[in-house]
Amino acid sequence: MSLIVLGLPSLVMVICWISLMVTMSKTTGELKLFLSPNNLVKIFAIYLVIVGTLLLGLLKIIEGQTIGVIFSGIIGYTIGHKFENKE
């Protein structure tokens, strides 16, 4: 079960990354403005928190209310803090 929880989101991220790179090679490179190293660290950190929380929830280590609090914190962080744009 933990392989599914860790594997499927990782596969989705790899597919998204490949599609972004293909799109960026065919355009003028405006995605480079969003894909700064600082933004990539933020995206990766959010991904790790989401996958870790799901895994701990499925293994019954944390309760549903705690999962809700963590996810609402993630949503508040991503909405409250805009990703940086190099302009």
mmCIF file with all atom_site columns, C-alpha atoms in Angstrom:
data_model
loop_
_atom_site.group_PDB
_atom_site.id
_atom_site.type_symbol
_atom_site.label_atom_id
_atom_site.label_alt_id
_atom_site.label_comp_id
_atom_site.label_asym_id
_atom_site.label_entity_id
_atom_site.label_seq_id
_atom_site.pdbx_PDB_ins_code
_atom_site.Cartn_x
_atom_site.Cartn_y
_atom_site.Cartn_z
_atom_site.occupancy
_atom_site.B_iso_or_equiv
_atom_site.pdbx_formal_charge
_atom_site.auth_seq_id
_atom_site.auth_comp_id
_atom_site.auth_asym_id
_atom_site.auth_atom_id
_atom_site.pdbx_PDB_model_num
ATOM 1  C CA . MET A 1 1  ? 0.000  0.000  0.000   1.00 0.00 ? 1  MET A CA 1
ATOM 2  C CA . SER A 1 2  ? 2.805  2.398  0.811   1.00 0.00 ? 2  SER A CA 1
ATOM 3  C CA . LEU A 1 3  ? 4.370  1.676  -2.582  1.00 0.00 ? 3  LEU A CA 1
ATOM 4  C CA . ILE A 1 4  ? 1.136  2.842  -4.225  1.00 0.00 ? 4  ILE A CA 1
ATOM 5  C CA . VAL A 1 5  ? 0.964  5.966  -2.038  1.00 0.00 ? 5  VAL A CA 1
ATOM 6  C CA . LEU A 1 6  ? 4.571  6.878  -2.813  1.00 0.00 ? 6  LEU A CA 1
ATOM 7  C CA . GLY A 1 7  ? 4.720  5.565  -6.385  1.00 0.00 ? 7  GLY A CA 1
ATOM 8  C CA . LEU A 1 8  ? 1.641  7.083  -7.998  1.00 0.00 ? 8  LEU A CA 1
ATOM 9  C CA . PRO A 1 9  ? 2.314  10.698 -6.972  1.00 0.00 ? 9  PRO A CA 1
ATOM 10 C CA . SER A 1 10 ? 5.959  10.283 -7.957  1.00 0.00 ? 10 SER A CA 1
ATOM 11 C CA . LEU A 1 11 ? 4.909  8.986  -11.365 1.00 0.00 ? 11 LEU A CA 1
ATOM 12 C CA . VAL A 1 12 ? 2.520  11.913 -11.805 1.00 0.00 ? 12 VAL A CA 1
ATOM 13 C CA . MET A 1 13 ? 5.300  14.371 -10.903 1.00 0.00 ? 13 MET A CA 1
ATOM 14 C CA . VAL A 1 14 ? 7.685  12.763 -13.406 1.00 0.00 ? 14 VAL A CA 1
ATOM 15 C CA . ILE A 1 15 ? 5.046  12.935 -16.151 1.00 0.00 ? 15 ILE A CA 1
ATOM 16 C CA . CYS A 1 16 ? 4.339  16.602 -15.312 1.00 0.00 ? 16 CYS A CA 1
ATOM 17 C CA . TRP A 1 17 ? 8.064  17.397 -15.286 1.00 0.00 ? 17 TRP A CA 1
ATOM 18 C CA . ILE A 1 18 ? 8.603  15.759 -18.689 1.00 0.00 ? 18 ILE A CA 1
ATOM 19 C CA . SER A 1 19 ? 5.588  17.551 -20.170 1.00 0.00 ? 19 SER A CA 1
ATOM 20 C CA . LEU A 1 20 ? 6.871  20.879 -18.800 1.00 0.00 ? 20 LEU A CA 1
ATOM 21 C CA . MET A 1 21 ? 10.292 20.296 -20.336 1.00 0.00 ? 21 MET A CA 1
ATOM 22 C CA . VAL A 1 22 ? 8.781  19.349 -23.708 1.00 0.00 ? 22 VAL A CA 1
ATOM 23 C CA . THR A 1 23 ? 6.499  22.403 -23.608 1.00 0.00 ? 23 THR A CA 1
ATOM 24 C CA . MET A 1 24 ? 9.386  24.659 -22.641 1.00 0.00 ? 24 MET A CA 1
ATOM 25 C CA . SER A 1 25 ? 11.516 23.410 -25.521 1.00 0.00 ? 25 SER A CA 1
ATOM 26 C CA . LYS A 1 26 ? 8.735  24.247 -28.001 1.00 0.00 ? 26 LYS A CA 1
ATOM 27 C CA . THR A 1 27 ? 7.967  27.729 -26.618 1.00 0.00 ? 27 THR A CA 1
ATOM 28 C CA . THR A 1 28 ? 10.030 30.837 -26.077 1.00 0.00 ? 28 THR A CA 1
ATOM 29 C CA . GLY A 1 29 ? 10.890 29.742 -22.541 1.00 0.00 ? 29 GLY A CA 1
ATOM 30 C CA . GLU A 1 30 ? 8.391  31.684 -20.448 1.00 0.00 ? 30 GLU A CA 1
ATOM 31 C CA . LEU A 1 31 ? 8.142  28.667 -18.119 1.00 0.00 ? 31 LEU A CA 1
ATOM 32 C CA . LYS A 1 32 ? 11.730 29.360 -17.061 1.00 0.00 ? 32 LYS A CA 1
ATOM 33 C CA . LEU A 1 33 ? 10.396 32.374 -15.177 1.00 0.00 ? 33 LEU A CA 1
ATOM 34 C CA . PHE A 1 34 ? 8.271  30.108 -12.973 1.00 0.00 ? 34 PHE A CA 1
ATOM 35 C CA . LEU A 1 35 ? 10.689 27.200 -12.665 1.00 0.00 ? 35 LEU A CA 1
ATOM 36 C CA . SER A 1 36 ? 13.284 29.014 -10.609 1.00 0.00 ? 36 SER A CA 1
ATOM 37 C CA . PRO A 1 37 ? 15.266 26.961 -8.077  1.00 0.00 ? 37 PRO A CA 1
ATOM 38 C CA . ASN A 1 38 ? 13.380 28.578 -5.184  1.00 0.00 ? 38 ASN A CA 1
ATOM 39 C CA . ASN A 1 39 ? 10.004 27.618 -6.640  1.00 0.00 ? 39 ASN A CA 1
ATOM 40 C CA . LEU A 1 40 ? 11.156 24.069 -7.352  1.00 0.00 ? 40 LEU A CA 1
ATOM 41 C CA . VAL A 1 41 ? 12.202 23.648 -3.722  1.00 0.00 ? 41 VAL A CA 1
ATOM 42 C CA . LYS A 1 42 ? 8.773  24.875 -2.597  1.00 0.00 ? 42 LYS A CA 1
ATOM 43 C CA . ILE A 1 43 ? 6.973  22.498 -4.951  1.00 0.00 ? 43 ILE A CA 1
ATOM 44 C CA . PHE A 1 44 ? 9.107  19.552 -3.859  1.00 0.00 ? 44 PHE A CA 1
ATOM 45 C CA . ALA A 1 45 ? 8.592  20.359 -0.169  1.00 0.00 ? 45 ALA A CA 1
ATOM 46 C CA . ILE A 1 46 ? 4.818  20.547 -0.611  1.00 0.00 ? 46 ILE A CA 1
ATOM 47 C CA . TYR A 1 47 ? 4.913  17.231 -2.486  1.00 0.00 ? 47 TYR A CA 1
ATOM 48 C CA . LEU A 1 48 ? 6.854  15.529 0.312   1.00 0.00 ? 48 LEU A CA 1
ATOM 49 C CA . VAL A 1 49 ? 4.468  16.820 2.996   1.00 0.00 ? 49 VAL A CA 1
ATOM 50 C CA . ILE A 1 50 ? 1.421  15.646 1.044   1.00 0.00 ? 50 ILE A CA 1
ATOM 51 C CA . VAL A 1 51 ? 2.813  12.173 0.343   1.00 0.00 ? 51 VAL A CA 1
ATOM 52 C CA . GLY A 1 52 ? 4.114  11.778 3.890   1.00 0.00 ? 52 GLY A CA 1
ATOM 53 C CA . THR A 1 53 ? 0.783  12.826 5.378   1.00 0.00 ? 53 THR A CA 1
ATOM 54 C CA . LEU A 1 54 ? -1.139 10.437 3.134   1.00 0.00 ? 54 LEU A CA 1
ATOM 55 C CA . LEU A 1 55 ? 1.183  7.593  4.028   1.00 0.00 ? 55 LEU A CA 1
ATOM 56 C CA . LEU A 1 56 ? 0.933  8.253  7.765   1.00 0.00 ? 56 LEU A CA 1
ATOM 57 C CA . GLY A 1 57 ? -2.852 8.475  7.457   1.00 0.00 ? 57 GLY A CA 1
ATOM 58 C CA . LEU A 1 58 ? -3.162 5.201  5.568   1.00 0.00 ? 58 LEU A CA 1
ATOM 59 C CA . LEU A 1 59 ? -0.944 3.443  8.091   1.00 0.00 ? 59 LEU A CA 1
ATOM 60 C CA . LYS A 1 60 ? -3.240 4.782  10.882  1.00 0.00 ? 60 LYS A CA 1
ATOM 61 C CA . ILE A 1 61 ? -0.385 6.650  12.566  1.00 0.00 ? 61 ILE A CA 1
ATOM 62 C CA . ILE A 1 62 ? -2.212 9.997  12.446  1.00 0.00 ? 62 ILE A CA 1
ATOM 63 C CA . GLU A 1 63 ? -5.955 10.614 12.598  1.00 0.00 ? 63 GLU A CA 1
ATOM 64 C CA . GLY A 1 64 ? -8.246 12.174 10.029  1.00 0.00 ? 64 GLY A CA 1
ATOM 65 C CA . GLN A 1 65 ? -8.510 15.484 11.860  1.00 0.00 ? 65 GLN A CA 1
ATOM 66 C CA . THR A 1 66 ? -4.736 15.853 11.861  1.00 0.00 ? 66 THR A CA 1
ATOM 67 C CA . ILE A 1 67 ? -4.598 15.111 8.150   1.00 0.00 ? 67 ILE A CA 1
ATOM 68 C CA . GLY A 1 68 ? -7.214 17.813 7.546   1.00 0.00 ? 68 GLY A CA 1
ATOM 69 C CA . VAL A 1 69 ? -5.246 20.340 9.574   1.00 0.00 ? 69 VAL A CA 1
ATOM 70 C CA . ILE A 1 70 ? -2.022 19.558 7.686   1.00 0.00 ? 70 ILE A CA 1
ATOM 71 C CA . PHE A 1 71 ? -3.730 19.792 4.288   1.00 0.00 ? 71 PHE A CA 1
ATOM 72 C CA . SER A 1 72 ? -5.491 23.049 5.184   1.00 0.00 ? 72 SER A CA 1
ATOM 73 C CA . GLY A 1 73 ? -2.121 24.437 6.269   1.00 0.00 ? 73 GLY A CA 1
ATOM 74 C CA . ILE A 1 74 ? -0.615 23.432 2.935   1.00 0.00 ? 74 ILE A CA 1
ATOM 75 C CA . ILE A 1 75 ? -3.479 25.082 1.065   1.00 0.00 ? 75 ILE A CA 1
ATOM 76 C CA . GLY A 1 76 ? -3.121 28.233 3.167   1.00 0.00 ? 76 GLY A CA 1
ATOM 77 C CA . TYR A 1 77 ? 0.614  28.323 2.521   1.00 0.00 ? 77 TYR A CA 1
ATOM 78 C CA . THR A 1 78 ? 0.288  27.920 -1.247  1.00 0.00 ? 78 THR A CA 1
ATOM 79 C CA . ILE A 1 79 ? -2.493 30.486 -1.520  1.00 0.00 ? 79 ILE A CA 1
ATOM 80 C CA . GLY A 1 80 ? -0.909 32.950 0.922   1.00 0.00 ? 80 GLY A CA 1
ATOM 81 C CA . HIS A 1 81 ? 2.627  32.836 -0.474  1.00 0.00 ? 81 HIS A CA 1
ATOM 82 C CA . LYS A 1 82 ? 2.835  33.534 -4.155  1.00 0.00 ? 82 LYS A CA 1
ATOM 83 C CA . PHE A 1 83 ? 5.479  31.746 -6.123  1.00 0.00 ? 83 PHE A CA 1
ATOM 84 C CA . GLU A 1 84 ? 8.314  34.007 -7.145  1.00 0.00 ? 84 GLU A CA 1
ATOM 85 C CA . ASN A 1 85 ? 8.478  35.351 -10.637 1.00 0.00 ? 85 ASN A CA 1
ATOM 86 C CA . LYS A 1 86 ? 11.830 36.505 -12.019 1.00 0.00 ? 86 LYS A CA 1
ATOM 87 C CA . GLU A 1 87 ? 11.038 39.748 -13.798 1.00 0.00 ? 87 GLU A CA 1
#
